[in-house]
Amino acid sequence: MPAPVPVPVDEIGFLCKGTPKCHQREVHEFYPDDNKRIHQMIYDIVILTDCRYENPDETDWYIEQILLEDGLVQRALEKKGLKVIRKSWDAKDFDWTQSRYAIFRSTWDYFDRFDEFFNWFEKTRKILEFINCPEIIYWNLDKHYLKDLKQSNINIPPTIFIEKGEQQSLNELFKNTEWTK
């Protein structure tokens, strides 16, 4: 095997636009013959959230709960000796090649930005490994997975699926379900 050739990150086009210059100083080892890239990892795991929860200026009980739960996961991983960071999935200032793994936690804005999220996921899964396997992520993107859980005798909250193109008012929904809240 030929000796690795040091190549600055920005010369192999692996960083997203807007990545700070400080991240571009790192050098990758690039094997010209077989296109294998060896990269010094900075983080073992990235805990994924959405930008509202990464560093919130204000919090409420819900955001506090997200921060608490993500903090518990982060501290548990760090106690195992892992280097962990918590980032928004759409962070423009983060070089995803700096991490080995990522785990989904609170990426709740994905459905409002589905195309952007899906493109990010497809691109990023080629760079690092998701602890949540792609098949589970795809399954989870469509909330009909709840039907699968129910058919497997797993309790789910009362759920109504309103299919794309269907129109139903909240009044009709409450009348048809007899839900009170």
PDB file of C-alpha atoms in Angstrom, residues 25-118:
ATOM      1  CA  ARG A  25      -6.244  23.367   9.498  1.00  0.00           C
ATOM      2  CA  GLU A  26      -6.671  19.698  10.290  1.00  0.00           C
ATOM      3  CA  VAL A  27      -4.991  17.327   7.850  1.00  0.00           C
ATOM      4  CA  HIS A  28      -6.478  14.098   6.511  1.00  0.00           C
ATOM      5  CA  GLU A  29      -4.432  11.216   5.233  1.00  0.00           C
ATOM      6  CA  PHE A  30      -5.583  10.363   1.739  1.00  0.00           C
ATOM      7  CA  TYR A  31      -4.605   7.223  -0.138  1.00  0.00           C
ATOM      8  CA  PRO A  32      -4.547   8.186  -3.841  1.00  0.00           C
ATOM      9  CA  ASP A  33      -4.665   4.589  -5.109  1.00  0.00           C
ATOM     10  CA  ASP A  34      -7.777   3.371  -3.349  1.00  0.00           C
ATOM     11  CA  ASN A  35      -9.436   6.601  -2.195  1.00  0.00           C
ATOM     12  CA  LYS A  36      -9.383   5.467   1.437  1.00  0.00           C
ATOM     13  CA  ARG A  37      -9.266   8.348   3.836  1.00  0.00           C
ATOM     14  CA  ILE A  38      -7.935   8.086   7.366  1.00  0.00           C
ATOM     15  CA  HIS A  39      -9.115  10.879   9.602  1.00  0.00           C
ATOM     16  CA  GLN A  40      -8.232  11.741  13.158  1.00  0.00           C
ATOM     17  CA  MET A  41     -11.541  11.865  15.004  1.00  0.00           C
ATOM     18  CA  ILE A  42     -12.172  14.579  17.544  1.00  0.00           C
ATOM     19  CA  TYR A  43     -15.486  13.213  18.858  1.00  0.00           C
ATOM     20  CA  ASP A  44     -16.646   9.670  19.401  1.00  0.00           C
ATOM     21  CA  ILE A  45     -20.340  10.577  19.412  1.00  0.00           C
ATOM     22  CA  VAL A  46     -22.484  13.546  18.441  1.00  0.00           C
ATOM     23  CA  ILE A  47     -25.823  13.785  20.223  1.00  0.00           C
ATOM     24  CA  LEU A  48     -28.219  15.235  17.649  1.00  0.00           C
ATOM     25  CA  THR A  49     -30.800  17.848  18.498  1.00  0.00           C
ATOM     26  CA  ASP A  50     -32.433  20.713  16.641  1.00  0.00           C
ATOM     27  CA  CYS A  51     -31.236  24.316  16.715  1.00  0.00           C
ATOM     28  CA  ARG A  52     -33.935  25.398  19.195  1.00  0.00           C
ATOM     29  CA  TYR A  53     -32.453  23.111  21.830  1.00  0.00           C
ATOM     30  CA  GLU A  54     -28.713  23.312  21.155  1.00  0.00           C
ATOM     31  CA  ASN A  55     -28.027  26.433  23.256  1.00  0.00           C
ATOM     32  CA  PRO A  56     -31.398  27.983  24.070  1.00  0.00           C
ATOM     33  CA  ASP A  57     -31.488  31.554  25.360  1.00  0.00           C
ATOM     34  CA  GLU A  58     -34.767  30.891  27.144  1.00  0.00           C
ATOM     35  CA  THR A  59     -36.214  27.647  28.440  1.00  0.00           C
ATOM     36  CA  ASP A  60     -39.514  26.264  29.620  1.00  0.00           C
ATOM     37  CA  TRP A  61     -40.389  22.938  31.252  1.00  0.00           C
ATOM     38  CA  TYR A  62     -40.229  21.111  27.902  1.00  0.00           C
ATOM     39  CA  ILE A  63     -36.828  22.471  26.875  1.00  0.00           C
ATOM     40  CA  GLU A  64     -35.531  21.818  30.399  1.00  0.00           C
ATOM     41  CA  GLN A  65     -36.619  18.183  30.023  1.00  0.00           C
ATOM     42  CA  ILE A  66     -34.812  17.851  26.668  1.00  0.00           C
ATOM     43  CA  LEU A  67     -31.655  19.385  28.148  1.00  0.00           C
ATOM     44  CA  LEU A  68     -31.886  17.098  31.184  1.00  0.00           C
ATOM     45  CA  GLU A  69     -32.340  13.926  29.122  1.00  0.00           C
ATOM     46  CA  ASP A  70     -29.631  14.827  26.603  1.00  0.00           C
ATOM     47  CA  GLY A  71     -27.332  15.720  29.498  1.00  0.00           C
ATOM     48  CA  LEU A  72     -27.936  12.325  31.113  1.00  0.00           C
ATOM     49  CA  VAL A  73     -27.040  10.568  27.856  1.00  0.00           C
ATOM     50  CA  GLN A  74     -23.949  12.740  27.388  1.00  0.00           C
ATOM     51  CA  ARG A  75     -22.655  12.204  30.939  1.00  0.00           C
ATOM     52  CA  ALA A  76     -23.242   8.431  30.728  1.00  0.00           C
ATOM     53  CA  LEU A  77     -21.249   8.244  27.495  1.00  0.00           C
ATOM     54  CA  GLU A  78     -18.490  10.434  28.916  1.00  0.00           C
ATOM     55  CA  LYS A  79     -18.264   8.164  31.992  1.00  0.00           C
ATOM     56  CA  LYS A  80     -17.457   5.368  29.512  1.00  0.00           C
ATOM     57  CA  GLY A  81     -14.486   7.455  28.348  1.00  0.00           C
ATOM     58  CA  LEU A  82     -16.078   8.705  25.136  1.00  0.00           C
ATOM     59  CA  LYS A  83     -15.638  12.213  23.797  1.00  0.00           C
ATOM     60  CA  VAL A  84     -19.146  13.573  23.203  1.00  0.00           C
ATOM     61  CA  ILE A  85     -20.618  16.762  21.772  1.00  0.00           C
ATOM     62  CA  ARG A  86     -24.227  17.850  21.367  1.00  0.00           C
ATOM     63  CA  LYS A  87     -25.047  19.576  18.067  1.00  0.00           C
ATOM     64  CA  SER A  88     -28.017  20.577  15.989  1.00  0.00           C
ATOM     65  CA  TRP A  89     -28.378  18.286  12.975  1.00  0.00           C
ATOM     66  CA  ASP A  90     -28.285  21.332  10.687  1.00  0.00           C
ATOM     67  CA  ALA A  91     -25.220  22.972  12.295  1.00  0.00           C
ATOM     68  CA  LYS A  92     -23.446  24.879   9.546  1.00  0.00           C
ATOM     69  CA  ASP A  93     -20.286  25.359  11.602  1.00  0.00           C
ATOM     70  CA  PHE A  94     -19.635  21.688  12.348  1.00  0.00           C
ATOM     71  CA  ASP A  95     -17.391  19.330  10.388  1.00  0.00           C
ATOM     72  CA  TRP A  96     -19.163  15.967  10.552  1.00  0.00           C
ATOM     73  CA  THR A  97     -15.948  14.181   9.569  1.00  0.00           C
ATOM     74  CA  GLN A  98     -14.712  14.934  13.095  1.00  0.00           C
ATOM     75  CA  SER A  99     -17.001  12.278  14.563  1.00  0.00           C
ATOM     76  CA  ARG A 100     -17.299   8.519  14.417  1.00  0.00           C
ATOM     77  CA  TYR A 101     -20.939   8.188  15.421  1.00  0.00           C
ATOM     78  CA  ALA A 102     -24.105  10.210  15.883  1.00  0.00           C
ATOM     79  CA  ILE A 103     -27.237   9.404  17.845  1.00  0.00           C
ATOM     80  CA  PHE A 104     -30.643  10.955  17.286  1.00  0.00           C
ATOM     81  CA  ARG A 105     -32.207  12.506  20.372  1.00  0.00           C
ATOM     82  CA  SER A 106     -34.340  15.616  19.810  1.00  0.00           C
ATOM     83  CA  THR A 107     -34.298  16.491  16.111  1.00  0.00           C
ATOM     84  CA  TRP A 108     -37.949  17.524  16.280  1.00  0.00           C
ATOM     85  CA  ASP A 109     -37.837  20.099  13.475  1.00  0.00           C
ATOM     86  CA  TYR A 110     -37.076  17.540  10.753  1.00  0.00           C
ATOM     87  CA  PHE A 111     -40.695  17.239   9.621  1.00  0.00           C
ATOM     88  CA  ASP A 112     -40.923  20.994   8.971  1.00  0.00           C
ATOM     89  CA  ARG A 113     -37.802  20.760   6.800  1.00  0.00           C
ATOM     90  CA  PHE A 114     -38.099  17.231   5.501  1.00  0.00           C
ATOM     91  CA  ASP A 115     -36.202  17.628   2.218  1.00  0.00           C
ATOM     92  CA  GLU A 116     -33.330  19.448   3.923  1.00  0.00           C
ATOM     93  CA  PHE A 117     -33.223  16.859   6.702  1.00  0.00           C
ATOM     94  CA  PHE A 118     -33.350  13.912   4.301  1.00  0.00           C
TER      95      PHE A 118
END
